[in-house]
mmCIF file of C-alpha atoms in Angstrom:
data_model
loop_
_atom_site.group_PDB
_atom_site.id
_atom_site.type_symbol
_atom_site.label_atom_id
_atom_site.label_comp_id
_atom_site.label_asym_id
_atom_site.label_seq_id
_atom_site.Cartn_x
_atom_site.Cartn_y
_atom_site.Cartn_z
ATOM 1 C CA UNK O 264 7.767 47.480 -11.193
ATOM 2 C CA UNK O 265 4.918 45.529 -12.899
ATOM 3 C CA UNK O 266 1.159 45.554 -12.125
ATOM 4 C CA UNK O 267 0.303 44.969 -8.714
ATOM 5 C CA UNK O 268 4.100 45.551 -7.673
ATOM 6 C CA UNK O 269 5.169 41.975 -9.216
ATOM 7 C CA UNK O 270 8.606 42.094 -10.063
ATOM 8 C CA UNK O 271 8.458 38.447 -11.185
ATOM 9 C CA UNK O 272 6.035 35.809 -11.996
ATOM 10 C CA UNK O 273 6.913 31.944 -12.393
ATOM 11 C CA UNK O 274 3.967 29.546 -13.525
ATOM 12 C CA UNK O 275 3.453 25.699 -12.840
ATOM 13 C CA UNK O 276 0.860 24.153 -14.708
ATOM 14 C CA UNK O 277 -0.314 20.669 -13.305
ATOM 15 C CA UNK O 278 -3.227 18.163 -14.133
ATOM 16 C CA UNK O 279 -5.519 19.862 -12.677
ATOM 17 C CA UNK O 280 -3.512 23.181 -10.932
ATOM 18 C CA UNK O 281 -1.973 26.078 -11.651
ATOM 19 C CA UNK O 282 0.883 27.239 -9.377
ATOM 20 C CA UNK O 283 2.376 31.345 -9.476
ATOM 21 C CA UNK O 284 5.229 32.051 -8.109
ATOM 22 C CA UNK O 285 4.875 35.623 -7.693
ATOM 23 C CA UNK O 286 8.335 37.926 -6.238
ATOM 24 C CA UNK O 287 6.182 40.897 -5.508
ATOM 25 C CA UNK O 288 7.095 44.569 -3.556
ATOM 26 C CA UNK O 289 4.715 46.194 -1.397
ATOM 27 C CA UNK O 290 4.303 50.419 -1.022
ATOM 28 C CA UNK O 291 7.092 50.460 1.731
ATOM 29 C CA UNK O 292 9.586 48.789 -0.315
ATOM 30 C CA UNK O 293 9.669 45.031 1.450
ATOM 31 C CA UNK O 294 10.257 42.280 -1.138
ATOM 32 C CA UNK O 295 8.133 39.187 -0.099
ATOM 33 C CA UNK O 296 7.083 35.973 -2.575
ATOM 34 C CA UNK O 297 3.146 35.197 -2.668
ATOM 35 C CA UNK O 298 2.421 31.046 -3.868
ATOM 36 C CA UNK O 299 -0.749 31.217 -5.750
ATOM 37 C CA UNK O 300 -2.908 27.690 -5.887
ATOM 38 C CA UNK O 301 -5.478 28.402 -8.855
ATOM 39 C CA UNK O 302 -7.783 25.076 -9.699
ATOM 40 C CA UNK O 303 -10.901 25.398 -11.858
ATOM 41 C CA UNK O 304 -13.496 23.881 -9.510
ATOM 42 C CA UNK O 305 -17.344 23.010 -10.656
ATOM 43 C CA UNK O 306 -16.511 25.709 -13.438
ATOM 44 C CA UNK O 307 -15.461 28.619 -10.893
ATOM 45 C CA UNK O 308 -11.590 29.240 -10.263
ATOM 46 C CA UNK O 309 -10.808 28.667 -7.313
ATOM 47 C CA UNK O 310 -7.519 30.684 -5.313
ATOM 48 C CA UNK O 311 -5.399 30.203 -2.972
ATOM 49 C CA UNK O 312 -2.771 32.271 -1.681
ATOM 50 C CA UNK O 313 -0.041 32.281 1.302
ATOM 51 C CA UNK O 314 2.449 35.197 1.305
ATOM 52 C CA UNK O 315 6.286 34.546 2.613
ATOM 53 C CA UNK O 316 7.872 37.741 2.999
ATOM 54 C CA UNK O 317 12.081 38.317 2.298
ATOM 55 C CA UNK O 318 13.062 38.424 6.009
ATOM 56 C CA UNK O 319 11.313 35.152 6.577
ATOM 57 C CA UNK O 320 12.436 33.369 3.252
ATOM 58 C CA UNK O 321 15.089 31.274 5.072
ATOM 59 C CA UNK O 322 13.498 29.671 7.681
ATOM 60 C CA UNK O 323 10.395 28.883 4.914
ATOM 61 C CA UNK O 324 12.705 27.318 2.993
ATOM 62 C CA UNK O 325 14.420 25.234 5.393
ATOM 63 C CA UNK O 326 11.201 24.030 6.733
ATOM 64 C CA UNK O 327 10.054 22.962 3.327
ATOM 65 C CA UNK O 328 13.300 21.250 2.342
ATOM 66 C CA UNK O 329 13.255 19.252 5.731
ATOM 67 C CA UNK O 330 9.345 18.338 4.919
ATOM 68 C CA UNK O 331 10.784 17.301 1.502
ATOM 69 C CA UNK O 332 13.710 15.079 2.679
ATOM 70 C CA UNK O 333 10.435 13.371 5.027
ATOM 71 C CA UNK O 334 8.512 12.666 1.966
ATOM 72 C CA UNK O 335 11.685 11.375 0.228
ATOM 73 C CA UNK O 336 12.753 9.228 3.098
ATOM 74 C CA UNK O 337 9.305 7.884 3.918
ATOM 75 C CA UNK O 338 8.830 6.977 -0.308
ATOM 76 C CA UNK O 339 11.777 5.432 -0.153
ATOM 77 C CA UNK O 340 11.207 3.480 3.178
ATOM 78 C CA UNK O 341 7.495 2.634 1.602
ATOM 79 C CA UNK O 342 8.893 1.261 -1.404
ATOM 80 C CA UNK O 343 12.024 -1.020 0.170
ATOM 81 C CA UNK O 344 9.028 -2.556 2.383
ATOM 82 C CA UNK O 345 6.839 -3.001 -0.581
ATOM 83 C CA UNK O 346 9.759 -4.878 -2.284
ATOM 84 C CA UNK O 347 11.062 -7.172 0.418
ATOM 85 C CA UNK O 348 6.992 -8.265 0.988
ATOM 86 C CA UNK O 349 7.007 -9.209 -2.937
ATOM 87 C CA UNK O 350 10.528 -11.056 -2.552
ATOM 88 C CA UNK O 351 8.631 -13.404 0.339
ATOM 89 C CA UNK O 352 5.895 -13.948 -1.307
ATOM 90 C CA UNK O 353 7.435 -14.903 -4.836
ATOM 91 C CA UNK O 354 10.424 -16.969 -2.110
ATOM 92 C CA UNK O 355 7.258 -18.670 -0.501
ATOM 93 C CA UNK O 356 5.154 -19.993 -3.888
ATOM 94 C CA UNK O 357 8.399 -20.512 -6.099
ATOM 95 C CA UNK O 358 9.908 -22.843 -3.488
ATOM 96 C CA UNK O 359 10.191 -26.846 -3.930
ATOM 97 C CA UNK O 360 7.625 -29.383 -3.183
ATOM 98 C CA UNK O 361 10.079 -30.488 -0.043
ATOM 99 C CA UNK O 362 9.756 -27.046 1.409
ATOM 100 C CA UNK O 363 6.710 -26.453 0.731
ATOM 101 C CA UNK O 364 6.133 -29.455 3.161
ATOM 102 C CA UNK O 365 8.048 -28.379 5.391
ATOM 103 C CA UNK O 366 6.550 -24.696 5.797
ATOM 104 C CA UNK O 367 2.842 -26.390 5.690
ATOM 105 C CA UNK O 368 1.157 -25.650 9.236
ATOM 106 C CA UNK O 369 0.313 -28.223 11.129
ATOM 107 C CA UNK O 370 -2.964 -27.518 13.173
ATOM 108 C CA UNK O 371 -3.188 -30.185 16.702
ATOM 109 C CA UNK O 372 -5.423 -29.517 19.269
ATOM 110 C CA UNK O 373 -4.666 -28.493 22.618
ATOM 111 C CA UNK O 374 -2.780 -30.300 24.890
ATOM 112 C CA UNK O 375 -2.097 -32.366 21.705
ATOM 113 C CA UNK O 376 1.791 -33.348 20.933
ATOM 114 C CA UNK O 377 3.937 -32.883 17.984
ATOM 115 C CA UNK O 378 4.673 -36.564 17.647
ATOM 116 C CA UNK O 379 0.700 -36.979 18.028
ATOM 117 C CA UNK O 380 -0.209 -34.602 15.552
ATOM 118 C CA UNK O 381 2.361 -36.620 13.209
ATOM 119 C CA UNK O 382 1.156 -39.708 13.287
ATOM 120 C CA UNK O 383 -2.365 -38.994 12.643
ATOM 121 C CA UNK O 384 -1.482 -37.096 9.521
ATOM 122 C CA UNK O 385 0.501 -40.028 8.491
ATOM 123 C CA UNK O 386 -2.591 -41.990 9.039
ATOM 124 C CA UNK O 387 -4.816 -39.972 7.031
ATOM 125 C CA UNK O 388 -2.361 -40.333 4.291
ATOM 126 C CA UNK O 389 -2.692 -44.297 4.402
ATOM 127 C CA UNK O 390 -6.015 -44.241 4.249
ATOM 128 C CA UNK O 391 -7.850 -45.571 0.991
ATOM 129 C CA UNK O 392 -9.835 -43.251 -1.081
ATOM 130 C CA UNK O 393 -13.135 -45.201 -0.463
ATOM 131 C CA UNK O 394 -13.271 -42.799 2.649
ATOM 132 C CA UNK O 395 -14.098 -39.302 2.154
ATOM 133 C CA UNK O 396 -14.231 -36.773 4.920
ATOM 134 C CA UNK O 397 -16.676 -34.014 4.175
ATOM 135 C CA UNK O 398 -17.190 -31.727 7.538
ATOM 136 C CA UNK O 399 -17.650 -33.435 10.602
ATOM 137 C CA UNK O 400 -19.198 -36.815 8.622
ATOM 138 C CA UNK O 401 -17.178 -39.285 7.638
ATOM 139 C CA UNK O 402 -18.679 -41.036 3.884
ATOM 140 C CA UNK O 403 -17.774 -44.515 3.411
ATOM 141 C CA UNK O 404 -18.822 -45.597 -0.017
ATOM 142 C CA UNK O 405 -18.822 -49.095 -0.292
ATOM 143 C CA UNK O 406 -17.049 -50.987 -2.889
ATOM 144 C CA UNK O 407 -19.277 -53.895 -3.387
ATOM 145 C CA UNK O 408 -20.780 -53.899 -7.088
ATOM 146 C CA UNK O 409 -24.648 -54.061 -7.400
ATOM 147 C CA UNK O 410 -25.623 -56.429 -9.752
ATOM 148 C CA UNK O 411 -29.992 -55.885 -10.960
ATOM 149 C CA UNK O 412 -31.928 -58.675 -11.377
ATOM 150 C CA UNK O 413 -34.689 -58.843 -14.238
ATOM 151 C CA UNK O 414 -38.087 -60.414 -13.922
#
């Protein structure tokens, strides 16, 4: 038996965190594993421990490999979502001038028909570019040519 009753010691070194792994035996002989967080914080190290002893080991585990297959499961869901929103997006600004047309919005106001709201964007379609719409005024600029006189 080593120091402090460890029988075995298993290190994981991360970024920023150290992880032990300790298989340890107490003075009346009962086996149990302590996980040691260790994380250098503001230059102090900073520990923590939980302890899982032998009889328990089991159910631990089965509760940490169900919380696993969540995170898997919900990464996976996360990722297929992520995926199919970039497939509609690249579907909606790669598609033809027709469709783009035809999936441009339409705003009419209320009470206002389809056919309505159709012929008034035709209208504004017709109309020559001497008209500009800017807000709520409408700009006509006039296409007469001044001509100055000299004196």
């Amino acid at each position: 038996m080593g120091i402090r009753g460890e029988i075995y010691t298993n290190q994981v070194t991360l970024d920023n965190r150290s992880y032990f792994f300790n298989v340890k035996e107490n003075r009346n002989g009962d086996v149990f594993l302590q996980i040691v967080e260790s994380k250098i914080k503001d230059g102090l190290d900073d520990r923590r421990a939980i302890v899982v002893f032998a009889d328990d080991m089991q159910k631990f585990l089965s509760g940490m490999e169900s919380s696993l297959n969540f995170i898997e499961k919900d990464r996976k869901e996360k990722a297929k979502i992520k995926a199919e929103k970039k497939a509609a997006k690249e579907a909606k600004y790669s598609a033809s001038g027709d469709e783009k047309e035809k999936a441009k919005k339409v705003y009419r106001r209320k009470g206002e028909s389809r056919l309505v709201a159709e012929k008034k964007s035709a209208k504004e379609a017709k109309k020559e570019s001497s008209v500009k719409k800017t807000g709520k005024v409408i700009h006509v600029t006039s296409k007469r040519t001044t001509t100055t006189q000299e004196f």
